[in-house]
Amino acid sequence: MNKSPSIAKSPVSWQALFSLLMYFFMYLPILVLAFYSFNKSRYSANWEGFTLDWYQKLFNDDRIIAALQNSLIVAFCAVGISAVIGTLMAVGLARYRFPGRTLYMGISYLPLIIPDIAIAVATLVFLAVIQVRLSLWTIVAAHVVFCLAYVGVVVSTRLADLDPHLEEAALDLGATPAQAFIKVLLPQLMPGIISGCLLAFVLSLDDFLIASFTAGSGANTLPMEIFSRIRTGVRPDINALSVVLMVVSGVVAFLAEYLRYQTTQKSYK
């Protein structure tokens, strides 16, 4: 019986080509931005030679440095508050049953689906009603609203994969509920807490709409400063700033993923 000749398979599948094409279109604007951040010309469309002057100018720009400091203060404060409250919220919703639990869970995660403009307007109206003066700390309070939801969701996902009997065993062995939470549950939740905090930190650092609605005079964040400058055109120093932000974000993401991997490996041993 004659066998039909086998069809030689191509070493590169169409799925791989499609993936490469997709990533090319995704990251091409970033590569172009990084390329023109070294452009000697003040106008990004014309290449006049390689220079590092824009990076030097960027780090000597007092307005950029002040806006960056404000953004970091807002992000660290919002993420710190959200990490504590979000973790406790996720544990309480997963481990305890109480009247209105389903309703509370839905309300807690509403900031994930509500548009930013709605959150910004609602926060501004609320602050006006209670007569709170807008400042940097009102931005922090507004960012806690959506950071809390992201941390809670990520921690809840991690919590669903854990064995609840470990806490019960710790309690049977004489540990108090606080000791069981700190020594047994919290180390296992740490990868989820780190991931949630990382996501919330990036979102807070990147937010423009909510910050612009809730900022007082002089409370200028980095996205607000960038927006005020690009209205007259994108200059190479803004390109340089974008490259620095992407590099820092990549380093933070790598460190967080490495820490999550190490924690996960220890939990399996």
Short mmCIF file of C-alpha atoms in Angstrom, two decimals:
data_model
loop_
_atom_site.label_atom_id
_atom_site.label_comp_id
_atom_site.label_asym_id
_atom_site.label_seq_id
_atom_site.Cartn_x
_atom_site.Cartn_y
_atom_site.Cartn_z
CA MET A 1 0.00 0.00 0.00
CA ASN A 2 1.48 3.30 -1.08
CA LYS A 3 1.68 5.97 1.55
CA SER A 4 0.85 9.52 0.59
CA PRO A 5 3.88 11.78 0.78
CA SER A 6 3.95 13.82 3.96
CA ILE A 7 3.61 17.54 3.62
CA ALA A 8 6.65 19.35 4.93
CA LYS A 9 5.76 21.74 7.69
CA SER A 10 7.04 25.29 7.58
CA PRO A 11 9.54 26.05 10.37
CA VAL A 12 7.58 29.25 11.12
CA SER A 13 3.84 29.01 11.73
CA TRP A 14 1.31 31.70 10.87
CA GLN A 15 0.61 32.10 14.60
CA ALA A 16 4.24 33.06 15.18
CA LEU A 17 4.19 35.51 12.28
CA PHE A 18 0.98 37.06 13.53
CA SER A 19 2.43 37.38 17.05
CA LEU A 20 5.59 39.02 15.72
CA LEU A 21 3.54 41.44 13.62
CA MET A 22 1.33 42.29 16.59
CA TYR A 23 4.31 42.96 18.87
CA PHE A 24 5.96 44.99 16.12
CA PHE A 25 3.00 47.37 15.88
CA MET A 26 2.69 47.49 19.68
CA TYR A 27 6.29 48.41 20.40
CA LEU A 28 7.22 50.36 17.27
CA PRO A 29 5.94 53.69 18.71
CA ILE A 30 7.99 53.08 21.86
CA LEU A 31 11.12 52.39 19.80
CA VAL A 32 10.54 55.51 17.72
CA LEU A 33 10.04 57.57 20.88
CA ALA A 34 13.27 56.22 22.40
CA PHE A 35 15.15 56.82 19.14
CA TYR A 36 14.09 60.47 18.89
CA SER A 37 14.85 61.13 22.56
CA PHE A 38 18.51 61.23 21.42
CA ASN A 39 17.75 63.64 18.57
CA LYS A 40 19.74 66.87 18.56
CA SER A 41 16.87 68.73 16.91
CA ARG A 42 14.19 70.43 19.00
CA TYR A 43 11.58 69.04 16.61
CA SER A 44 11.07 65.27 16.72
CA ALA A 45 10.36 64.94 12.98
CA ASN A 46 13.86 65.97 11.86
CA TRP A 47 16.96 63.95 12.78
CA GLU A 48 20.05 66.15 13.18
CA GLY A 49 22.39 63.89 15.12
CA PHE A 50 22.90 62.01 18.38
CA THR A 51 22.94 63.84 21.72
CA LEU A 52 22.36 63.29 25.43
CA ASP A 53 21.59 66.94 26.10
CA TRP A 54 17.86 66.32 26.49
CA TYR A 55 18.45 63.85 29.32
CA GLN A 56 20.77 66.31 31.02
CA LYS A 57 18.19 69.05 30.60
CA LEU A 58 15.49 66.76 31.92
CA PHE A 59 17.31 66.04 35.19
CA ASN A 60 18.02 69.75 35.65
CA ASP A 61 14.38 70.77 35.12
CA ASP A 62 13.02 71.87 38.50
CA ARG A 63 9.38 71.67 37.38
CA ILE A 64 9.77 68.06 36.22
CA ILE A 65 11.57 67.07 39.42
CA ALA A 66 8.88 68.71 41.60
CA ALA A 67 6.08 67.04 39.60
CA LEU A 68 7.84 63.68 39.88
CA GLN A 69 8.18 64.08 43.64
CA ASN A 70 4.47 64.84 43.91
CA SER A 71 3.57 61.81 41.80
CA LEU A 72 5.77 59.53 43.90
CA ILE A 73 4.30 60.88 47.15
CA VAL A 74 0.77 60.28 45.85
CA ALA A 75 1.57 56.81 44.52
CA PHE A 76 3.42 55.56 47.61
CA CYS A 77 0.81 56.91 50.03
CA ALA A 78 -2.14 55.61 48.01
CA VAL A 79 -0.57 52.19 47.51
CA GLY A 80 0.47 51.91 51.17
CA ILE A 81 -3.03 52.66 52.42
CA SER A 82 -4.62 50.43 49.77
CA ALA A 83 -2.28 47.52 50.56
CA VAL A 84 -3.40 47.40 54.20
CA ILE A 85 -7.11 48.04 53.68
CA GLY A 86 -7.32 46.00 50.46
CA THR A 87 -5.69 42.94 52.03
CA LEU A 88 -7.95 43.07 55.07
CA MET A 89 -10.98 43.59 52.82
CA ALA A 90 -10.11 40.60 50.64
CA VAL A 91 -9.53 38.33 53.67
CA GLY A 92 -12.76 39.47 55.34
CA LEU A 93 -14.86 38.89 52.22
CA ALA A 94 -13.31 35.46 51.63
CA ARG A 95 -13.23 34.11 55.17
CA TYR A 96 -16.35 35.55 56.82
CA ARG A 97 -20.08 35.52 56.11
CA PHE A 98 -22.20 38.49 57.16
CA PRO A 99 -25.41 40.21 56.03
CA GLY A 100 -24.91 42.30 52.91
CA ARG A 101 -21.63 40.60 52.01
CA THR A 102 -22.50 40.21 48.31
CA LEU A 103 -23.63 43.83 48.07
CA TYR A 104 -20.48 45.06 49.82
CA MET A 105 -18.30 42.98 47.49
CA GLY A 106 -19.97 44.49 44.43
CA ILE A 107 -19.62 48.03 45.74
CA SER A 108 -15.96 47.48 46.67
CA TYR A 109 -15.01 46.53 43.13
CA LEU A 110 -17.10 49.17 41.32
CA PRO A 111 -14.06 51.43 40.66
CA LEU A 112 -12.77 48.73 38.29
CA ILE A 113 -15.65 49.30 35.86
CA ILE A 114 -16.67 52.91 36.52
CA PRO A 115 -15.07 55.38 34.06
CA ASP A 116 -12.34 57.59 35.49
CA ILE A 117 -14.27 60.72 34.60
CA ALA A 118 -17.19 59.57 36.78
CA ILE A 119 -14.87 58.88 39.72
CA ALA A 120 -13.17 62.25 39.24
CA VAL A 121 -16.41 64.23 39.12
CA ALA A 122 -17.95 62.33 42.04
CA THR A 123 -14.84 62.84 44.18
CA LEU A 124 -14.70 66.54 43.35
CA VAL A 125 -18.40 67.01 44.23
CA PHE A 126 -17.96 65.10 47.49
CA LEU A 127 -14.94 67.18 48.49
CA ALA A 128 -16.86 70.36 47.69
CA VAL A 129 -19.85 69.25 49.80
CA ILE A 130 -17.72 68.51 52.87
CA GLN A 131 -15.69 71.67 52.16
CA VAL A 132 -12.25 70.11 51.99
CA ARG A 133 -9.60 72.28 50.39
CA LEU A 134 -8.01 70.67 47.33
CA SER A 135 -4.35 69.75 47.78
CA LEU A 136 -1.91 66.93 47.18
CA TRP A 137 -3.63 64.87 49.88
CA THR A 138 -6.99 65.05 48.14
CA ILE A 139 -5.28 63.40 45.17
CA VAL A 140 -4.06 60.67 47.52
CA ALA A 141 -7.59 60.14 48.86
CA ALA A 142 -8.98 59.92 45.33
CA HIS A 143 -6.30 57.44 44.23
CA VAL A 144 -6.98 55.21 47.21
CA VAL A 145 -10.49 54.67 45.82
CA PHE A 146 -9.35 52.80 42.71
CA CYS A 147 -6.06 51.42 44.09
CA LEU A 148 -8.02 49.71 46.84
CA ALA A 149 -10.14 47.85 44.31
CA TYR A 150 -7.15 46.61 42.30
CA VAL A 151 -5.27 45.40 45.37
CA GLY A 152 -8.41 43.69 46.68
CA VAL A 153 -9.04 41.84 43.41
CA VAL A 154 -5.45 40.56 43.07
CA VAL A 155 -5.27 39.47 46.72
CA SER A 156 -8.66 37.75 46.42
CA THR A 157 -7.38 35.77 43.44
CA ARG A 158 -4.35 34.65 45.41
CA LEU A 159 -6.51 33.87 48.43
CA ALA A 160 -8.76 31.56 46.40
CA ASP A 161 -5.78 29.26 45.67
CA LEU A 162 -4.77 28.84 49.33
CA ASP A 163 -5.74 26.02 51.65
CA PRO A 164 -7.98 27.45 54.42
CA HIS A 165 -7.18 24.48 56.67
CA LEU A 166 -3.69 25.85 57.33
CA GLU A 167 -5.14 28.65 59.45
CA GLU A 168 -7.39 26.20 61.26
CA ALA A 169 -4.36 24.00 62.02
CA ALA A 170 -2.50 27.01 63.42
CA LEU A 171 -5.46 27.87 65.65
CA ASP A 172 -5.69 24.25 66.85
CA LEU A 173 -2.01 24.38 67.77
CA GLY A 174 -2.60 27.34 70.06
CA ALA A 175 -2.04 30.36 67.83
CA THR A 176 -4.26 33.38 68.23
CA PRO A 177 -6.24 34.63 65.19
CA ALA A 178 -3.79 37.51 64.84
CA GLN A 179 -0.80 35.15 64.97
CA ALA A 180 -2.41 32.81 62.43
CA PHE A 181 -3.00 35.74 60.09
CA ILE A 182 0.50 37.25 60.43
CA LYS A 183 2.57 34.03 60.48
CA VAL A 184 0.51 31.70 58.29
CA LEU A 185 -1.79 33.60 55.93
CA LEU A 186 0.14 36.81 55.28
CA PRO A 187 3.35 35.14 53.96
CA GLN A 188 1.24 33.15 51.50
CA LEU A 189 -0.60 36.28 50.37
CA MET A 190 2.60 38.26 49.89
CA PRO A 191 2.99 37.51 46.14
CA GLY A 192 -0.57 38.69 45.54
CA ILE A 193 -0.07 41.77 47.69
CA ILE A 194 3.12 42.67 45.81
CA SER A 195 1.43 42.17 42.44
CA GLY A 196 -1.57 44.25 43.47
CA CYS A 197 0.63 47.02 44.86
CA LEU A 198 2.73 47.07 41.69
CA LEU A 199 -0.36 47.37 39.51
CA ALA A 200 -1.86 50.06 41.73
CA PHE A 201 1.45 51.98 41.82
CA VAL A 202 1.72 52.09 38.02
CA LEU A 203 -1.92 53.15 37.65
CA SER A 204 -1.54 55.87 40.27
CA LEU A 205 1.69 57.16 38.75
CA ASP A 206 0.06 57.22 35.31
CA ASP A 207 -3.27 58.81 36.29
CA PHE A 208 -4.06 62.20 34.81
CA LEU A 209 -7.84 62.61 34.82
CA ILE A 210 -8.62 62.02 38.51
CA ALA A 211 -5.54 63.94 39.64
CA SER A 212 -6.41 66.96 37.51
CA PHE A 213 -9.89 67.14 39.05
CA THR A 214 -8.77 66.78 42.66
CA ALA A 215 -5.48 68.72 42.65
CA GLY A 216 -5.18 72.02 44.40
CA SER A 217 -3.02 74.95 43.41
CA GLY A 218 0.62 73.93 43.25
CA ALA A 219 -0.16 70.21 43.46
CA ASN A 220 1.09 69.30 40.02
CA THR A 221 1.73 65.62 39.22
CA LEU A 222 3.96 64.31 36.46
CA PRO A 223 1.15 63.42 33.98
CA MET A 224 -0.35 66.87 34.53
CA GLU A 225 3.02 68.51 33.83
CA ILE A 226 3.52 66.43 30.68
CA PHE A 227 0.04 67.29 29.42
CA SER A 228 0.62 71.00 29.97
CA ARG A 229 3.78 70.82 27.84
CA ILE A 230 2.64 68.67 24.93
CA ARG A 231 -0.21 71.04 24.07
CA THR A 232 2.35 73.12 22.18
CA GLY A 233 4.07 70.09 20.64
CA VAL A 234 6.11 67.09 21.74
CA ARG A 235 9.72 68.02 22.44
CA PRO A 236 12.70 65.65 22.81
CA ASP A 237 12.91 66.27 26.57
CA ILE A 238 9.39 64.79 26.92
CA ASN A 239 10.55 61.81 24.86
CA ALA A 240 13.51 61.43 27.22
CA LEU A 241 11.20 61.59 30.22
CA SER A 242 9.00 58.87 28.71
CA VAL A 243 12.01 56.61 28.14
CA VAL A 244 13.16 57.06 31.74
CA LEU A 245 9.69 56.22 33.05
CA MET A 246 9.51 53.08 30.91
CA VAL A 247 12.94 51.89 32.04
CA VAL A 248 12.12 52.46 35.71
CA SER A 249 8.77 50.70 35.34
CA GLY A 250 10.47 47.74 33.67
CA VAL A 251 13.03 47.44 36.46
CA VAL A 252 10.33 47.62 39.15
CA ALA A 253 8.24 45.00 37.32
CA PHE A 254 11.25 42.67 37.01
CA LEU A 255 12.11 42.98 40.70
CA ALA A 256 8.49 42.39 41.73
CA GLU A 257 8.21 39.32 39.49
CA TYR A 258 11.52 37.95 40.80
CA LEU A 259 10.35 38.42 44.38
CA ARG A 260 7.01 36.76 43.57
CA TYR A 261 8.83 33.81 41.98
CA GLN A 262 11.13 33.36 44.97
CA THR A 263 8.18 33.48 47.38
CA THR A 264 6.24 30.94 45.32
CA GLN A 265 9.21 28.56 45.21
CA LYS A 266 9.59 28.72 48.99
CA SER A 267 5.90 27.95 49.49
CA TYR A 268 6.25 24.72 47.46
CA LYS A 269 9.17 23.44 49.55
#
